[in-house]
Structures are given as structure tokens and as C-alpha cells.
PDB file of C-alpha atoms in Angstrom:
ATOM      1  CA  MET A  26     -22.732  -9.582 -13.013  1.00 41.00           C
ATOM      2  CA  MET A  27     -23.696 -13.160 -12.348  1.00 42.00           C
ATOM      3  CA  GLU A  28     -23.679 -14.422  -8.784  1.00 47.00           C
ATOM      4  CA  GLY A  29     -21.232 -16.864  -7.970  1.00 50.00           C
ATOM      5  CA  LYS A  30     -17.456 -16.905  -7.214  1.00 61.00           C
ATOM      6  CA  GLY A  31     -15.441 -13.932  -8.219  1.00 72.00           C
ATOM      7  CA  ASP A  32     -11.696 -13.637  -8.817  1.00 91.00           C
ATOM      8  CA  ILE A  33     -11.543 -11.792  -5.427  1.00 95.00           C
ATOM      9  CA  SER A  34      -9.325 -12.406  -2.389  1.00 96.00           C
ATOM     10  CA  VAL A  35     -10.269 -10.601   0.846  1.00 96.00           C
ATOM     11  CA  VAL A  36      -8.175  -9.734   3.730  1.00 95.00           C
ATOM     12  CA  LEU A  37     -10.139  -8.625   6.888  1.00 93.00           C
ATOM     13  CA  THR A  38      -8.129  -6.801   9.605  1.00 88.00           C
ATOM     14  CA  LEU A  39      -8.610  -7.616  13.159  1.00 84.00           C
ATOM     15  CA  TYR A  40      -7.045  -5.113  15.535  1.00 79.00           C
ATOM     16  CA  LYS A  41      -8.990  -3.178  18.288  1.00 76.00           C
ATOM     17  CA  ARG A  42     -12.632  -3.860  17.315  1.00 81.00           C
ATOM     18  CA  PRO A  43     -13.191  -7.647  17.466  1.00 80.00           C
ATOM     19  CA  GLU A  44     -16.894  -7.168  17.984  1.00 84.00           C
ATOM     20  CA  MET A  45     -17.154  -6.072  14.391  1.00 87.00           C
ATOM     21  CA  LEU A  46     -15.441  -9.192  12.932  1.00 90.00           C
ATOM     22  CA  LEU A  47     -18.397 -11.670  12.591  1.00 92.00           C
ATOM     23  CA  ARG A  48     -20.689  -8.768  11.324  1.00 93.00           C
ATOM     24  CA  GLN A  49     -17.959  -7.961   8.807  1.00 93.00           C
ATOM     25  CA  LEU A  50     -17.440 -11.554   7.703  1.00 95.00           C
ATOM     26  CA  GLU A  51     -20.839 -12.283   7.106  1.00 96.00           C
ATOM     27  CA  ALA A  52     -21.208  -9.137   5.106  1.00 95.00           C
ATOM     28  CA  VAL A  53     -18.293 -10.536   2.882  1.00 95.00           C
ATOM     29  CA  GLU A  54     -19.727 -13.925   2.657  1.00 96.00           C
ATOM     30  CA  ASN A  55     -22.991 -12.477   1.650  1.00 96.00           C
ATOM     31  CA  GLN A  56     -21.922 -10.438  -1.327  1.00 95.00           C
ATOM     32  CA  THR A  57     -23.674 -10.825  -4.787  1.00 94.00           C
ATOM     33  CA  ILE A  58     -20.266 -11.920  -6.068  1.00 94.00           C
ATOM     34  CA  LYS A  59     -18.812 -14.360  -3.545  1.00 94.00           C
ATOM     35  CA  PRO A  60     -14.937 -14.002  -2.769  1.00 95.00           C
ATOM     36  CA  LYS A  61     -12.757 -16.938  -3.855  1.00 95.00           C
ATOM     37  CA  GLU A  62     -10.848 -16.430  -0.663  1.00 96.00           C
ATOM     38  CA  ILE A  63     -10.983 -14.928   2.664  1.00 96.00           C
ATOM     39  CA  PHE A  64      -7.814 -14.148   4.857  1.00 95.00           C
ATOM     40  CA  LEU A  65      -7.739 -12.667   8.399  1.00 92.00           C
ATOM     41  CA  PHE A  66      -4.737 -10.297   9.348  1.00 90.00           C
ATOM     42  CA  GLN A  67      -4.503  -9.684  13.185  1.00 86.00           C
ATOM     43  CA  ASP A  68      -1.874  -6.967  14.009  1.00 79.00           C
ATOM     44  CA  HIS A  69      -0.262  -7.121  17.567  1.00 75.00           C
ATOM     45  CA  ILE A  70      -1.514  -4.345  19.899  1.00 72.00           C
ATOM     46  CA  SER A  71       1.671  -2.773  21.160  1.00 64.00           C
ATOM     47  CA  ASN A  72       0.876  -2.671  24.831  1.00 63.00           C
ATOM     48  CA  GLY A  73       0.266  -6.699  24.790  1.00 56.00           C
ATOM     49  CA  ILE A  74      -2.575  -6.600  27.278  1.00 55.00           C
ATOM     50  CA  TYR A  75      -5.088  -7.077  24.393  1.00 57.00           C
ATOM     51  CA  THR A  76      -5.404 -10.578  22.725  1.00 61.00           C
ATOM     52  CA  ILE A  77      -8.317 -11.651  20.675  1.00 70.00           C
ATOM     53  CA  GLU A  78      -9.392 -15.292  20.893  1.00 77.00           C
ATOM     54  CA  LEU A  79     -11.416 -16.665  18.025  1.00 82.00           C
ATOM     55  CA  GLU A  80     -13.748 -19.555  18.262  1.00 87.00           C
ATOM     56  CA  GLU A  81     -12.907 -22.603  16.135  1.00 90.00           C
ATOM     57  CA  GLU A  82     -16.062 -22.173  13.871  1.00 91.00           C
ATOM     58  CA  ILE A  83     -15.086 -18.534  13.032  1.00 90.00           C
ATOM     59  CA  LYS A  84     -11.315 -19.630  12.325  1.00 89.00           C
ATOM     60  CA  LYS A  85     -12.726 -22.468   9.800  1.00 94.00           C
ATOM     61  CA  ARG A  86     -14.432 -19.633   7.616  1.00 94.00           C
ATOM     62  CA  PHE A  87     -11.035 -18.173   6.775  1.00 93.00           C
ATOM     63  CA  THR A  88      -8.624 -19.441   3.925  1.00 92.00           C
ATOM     64  CA  ALA A  89      -5.665 -18.592   6.243  1.00 87.00           C
ATOM     65  CA  ILE A  90      -5.080 -16.497   9.417  1.00 85.00           C
ATOM     66  CA  ARG A  91      -1.923 -14.387  10.310  1.00 88.00           C
ATOM     67  CA  ILE A  92      -1.559 -13.177  13.972  1.00 80.00           C
ATOM     68  CA  CYS A  93       1.436 -10.847  14.432  1.00 77.00           C
ATOM     69  CA  SER A  94       3.971 -11.279  17.326  1.00 77.00           C
ATOM     70  CA  GLU A  95       4.658  -7.420  17.058  1.00 78.00           C
ATOM     71  CA  ASN A  96       2.942  -4.508  15.758  1.00 77.00           C
ATOM     72  CA  VAL A  97       3.673  -4.049  11.927  1.00 75.00           C
ATOM     73  CA  GLY A  98       1.433  -0.985  11.487  1.00 77.00           C
ATOM     74  CA  VAL A  99      -1.120   0.010   8.774  1.00 79.00           C
ATOM     75  CA  TRP A 100       0.831  -1.581   5.856  1.00 84.00           C
ATOM     76  CA  GLY A 101       1.327  -4.941   7.382  1.00 85.00           C
ATOM     77  CA  ARG A 102      -2.046  -5.992   5.933  1.00 87.00           C
ATOM     78  CA  PHE A 103      -1.122  -5.096   2.543  1.00 88.00           C
ATOM     79  CA  VAL A 104       2.087  -6.737   2.617  1.00 90.00           C
ATOM     80  CA  TYR A 105       0.224  -9.888   3.878  1.00 90.00           C
ATOM     81  CA  ALA A 106      -2.362  -9.402   1.077  1.00 92.00           C
ATOM     82  CA  ASN A 107       0.415  -9.380  -1.545  1.00 93.00           C
ATOM     83  CA  GLU A 108       1.891 -12.525  -0.052  1.00 94.00           C
ATOM     84  CA  VAL A 109      -1.194 -14.806   0.114  1.00 94.00           C
ATOM     85  CA  ALA A 110      -3.789 -13.410  -2.189  1.00 94.00           C
ATOM     86  CA  THR A 111      -4.046 -15.615  -5.432  1.00 95.00           C
ATOM     87  CA  CYS A 112      -6.914 -13.632  -7.195  1.00 95.00           C
ATOM     88  CA  PRO A 113      -6.344 -10.634  -9.647  1.00 93.00           C
ATOM     89  CA  TYR A 114      -8.586  -8.494  -7.401  1.00 93.00           C
ATOM     90  CA  VAL A 115      -8.014  -7.916  -3.772  1.00 94.00           C
ATOM     91  CA  ALA A 116     -10.118  -6.209  -1.178  1.00 94.00           C
ATOM     92  CA  VAL A 117      -8.584  -5.171   2.092  1.00 93.00           C
ATOM     93  CA  PHE A 118     -10.879  -3.805   4.690  1.00 91.00           C
ATOM     94  CA  ASP A 119     -10.353  -2.068   7.999  1.00 87.00           C
ATOM     95  CA  ASP A 120     -11.610  -3.551  11.037  1.00 85.00           C
ATOM     96  CA  ASP A 121     -14.606  -0.992  11.111  1.00 84.00           C
ATOM     97  CA  THR A 122     -15.728  -1.404   7.662  1.00 86.00           C
ATOM     98  CA  ILE A 123     -18.800  -3.568   6.636  1.00 89.00           C
ATOM     99  CA  PRO A 124     -19.438  -3.558   3.004  1.00 88.00           C
ATOM    100  CA  GLY A 125     -23.030  -3.352   1.531  1.00 88.00           C
ATOM    101  CA  LYS A 126     -24.445  -6.456  -0.253  1.00 91.00           C
ATOM    102  CA  ARG A 127     -23.318  -5.464  -3.714  1.00 91.00           C
ATOM    103  CA  TRP A 128     -19.865  -3.840  -2.839  1.00 90.00           C
ATOM    104  CA  PHE A 129     -17.949  -6.333  -4.940  1.00 92.00           C
ATOM    105  CA  GLU A 130     -20.470  -6.228  -7.819  1.00 92.00           C
ATOM    106  CA  ASN A 131     -20.215  -2.356  -7.862  1.00 88.00           C
ATOM    107  CA  CYS A 132     -16.504  -2.427  -7.722  1.00 88.00           C
ATOM    108  CA  MET A 133     -16.285  -4.996 -10.530  1.00 89.00           C
ATOM    109  CA  SER A 134     -18.711  -3.241 -12.733  1.00 88.00           C
ATOM    110  CA  HIS A 135     -16.479  -0.019 -12.214  1.00 86.00           C
ATOM    111  CA  MET A 136     -13.414  -1.867 -13.175  1.00 85.00           C
ATOM    112  CA  GLU A 137     -14.884  -3.016 -16.267  1.00 87.00           C
ATOM    113  CA  LYS A 138     -15.068   0.698 -17.134  1.00 87.00           C
ATOM    114  CA  LYS A 139     -11.795   1.953 -15.658  1.00 85.00           C
ATOM    115  CA  GLU A 140      -9.175   0.068 -13.665  1.00 85.00           C
ATOM    116  CA  ALA A 141      -8.362   1.835 -10.317  1.00 84.00           C
ATOM    117  CA  ILE A 142      -8.137   1.313  -6.747  1.00 83.00           C
ATOM    118  CA  TYR A 143     -11.529   1.354  -5.145  1.00 81.00           C
ATOM    119  CA  ALA A 144     -12.375   2.534  -1.540  1.00 82.00           C
ATOM    120  CA  THR A 145     -15.028   2.862   0.753  1.00 78.00           C
ATOM    121  CA  ILE A 146     -13.785   6.434   1.574  1.00 80.00           C
ATOM    122  CA  GLY A 147     -11.765   8.749  -0.626  1.00 82.00           C
ATOM    123  CA  VAL A 148     -10.011  12.092   0.271  1.00 87.00           C
ATOM    124  CA  GLY A 149      -9.118  14.428  -2.463  1.00 88.00           C
ATOM    125  CA  LEU A 150      -6.424  17.166  -1.820  1.00 91.00           C
ATOM    126  CA  GLN A 151      -6.833  20.603  -3.132  1.00 89.00           C
ATOM    127  CA  GLN A 152      -3.989  22.760  -4.131  1.00 86.00           C
ATOM    128  CA  ASN A 153      -1.966  23.997  -1.146  1.00 86.00           C
ATOM    129  CA  ALA A 154      -3.803  21.416   1.156  1.00 85.00           C
ATOM    130  CA  ASP A 155      -2.869  21.011   4.760  1.00 89.00           C
ATOM    131  CA  TYR A 156      -4.325  17.652   5.425  1.00 86.00           C
ATOM    132  CA  PRO A 157      -6.134  16.891   7.750  1.00 83.00           C
ATOM    133  CA  ASN A 158      -6.668  20.565   8.841  1.00 87.00           C
ATOM    134  CA  LYS A 159      -7.820  22.129   5.576  1.00 88.00           C
ATOM    135  CA  GLY A 160      -7.944  22.101   1.776  1.00 89.00           C
ATOM    136  CA  PHE A 161      -9.331  18.684   1.144  1.00 90.00           C
ATOM    137  CA  PHE A 162     -12.739  16.813   0.452  1.00 86.00           C
ATOM    138  CA  ARG A 163     -14.091  13.479   1.460  1.00 86.00           C
ATOM    139  CA  VAL A 164     -16.448  11.116  -0.480  1.00 83.00           C
ATOM    140  CA  GLY A 165     -18.018   7.776  -0.032  1.00 78.00           C
ATOM    141  CA  TRP A 166     -18.852   6.231   3.341  1.00 67.00           C
ATOM    142  CA  GLY A 167     -20.659   9.048   5.254  1.00 66.00           C
ATOM    143  CA  GLU A 168     -20.531  11.389   2.208  1.00 64.00           C
ATOM    144  CA  PRO A 169     -22.088   8.980  -0.457  1.00 62.00           C
ATOM    145  CA  CYS A 170     -21.982   9.833  -4.025  1.00 70.00           C
ATOM    146  CA  ASP A 171     -23.690   8.281  -7.101  1.00 74.00           C
ATOM    147  CA  GLU A 172     -20.479   7.845  -9.188  1.00 77.00           C
ATOM    148  CA  ALA A 173     -16.934   7.110  -8.905  1.00 80.00           C
ATOM    149  CA  VAL A 174     -14.873  10.156  -7.920  1.00 83.00           C
ATOM    150  CA  GLU A 175     -11.021  10.303  -8.407  1.00 85.00           C
ATOM    151  CA  VAL A 176      -9.291  11.127  -5.352  1.00 85.00           C
ATOM    152  CA  ASP A 177      -5.860  11.318  -4.058  1.00 87.00           C
ATOM    153  CA  PHE A 178      -6.158   8.450  -1.372  1.00 82.00           C
ATOM    154  CA  GLY A 179      -8.444   5.929  -0.029  1.00 79.00           C
TER     155      GLY A 179
END
């Protein structure tokens, strides 16, 4: 793949680990395939005592920012991505995920072979699985693999 802007929209999630945001943003900006747009989704912390202030210089690096006034749960970031992303490929990152420099390049390379949802961690369920107690396997971050592996969820 050639270096340059890809057809990738990115949604970074800000929740309880604001110390990761700058590192995560830099990792996304320094990909071998540059994203076309980067959005920030900040879910509301239910107890109301935890607010995250961002410096203006950091805010300017995002295409748009949504800060929720109530907790919308894990699915809110995907709804947001569906509302704002203009690219055919969308990457949504948890607030603790730092992608390697070639993450988008690798995903795009695999997409050329097989369209799929690619994740940093995948969980495969075995017959009669009692997830998360037993009957499953994990691959990806922490349990690296050399090739794409089909899993039940990522």
C-alpha cells in the first residue's frame, strides 16, 4: 500500500483513561496509511464527578468531538461512527488501544483478500461455551498470531 490518506474514518473513545488519548492520537496520525478523518467520542461517566478537559491544541486535531451528557454505554461510539464517518472503512478504538504503525495498512491488506471486521483482540467460542468462564480462545493483542483468524466477536 502506498503512504497517504486512506479511505479510513477513525473514532477514538475517551472514557476513564484520558492519559492514553495523546499517545493513541499520535499512533493513529502516524500510521503508514493516514486516516481521512479522526473523531472523538467521550461517553459520560455516570457518577458525574469525572470530567475530562482537553487543551485546544488537541481538540483542533479532531474532525469533530461529541461529549455525551449521559452514559450511552459501549454501543454509543458505534452509533456515533455511523452518524459521522464519511469513509468506506471505519476504525473504532477503545480508550486503551494503541495501534501499531502499520495497523491500517495490515487491515487494508487483509480487506483486499477478505472483507471482514478486523479487531485488535478476537474471541472464538467453542461448542457449549460458558463465556467468560470457559470454552473460548483469544487471539490478537496479548496473544499474537501471524495471520487473520476468524472469531465470534472482536
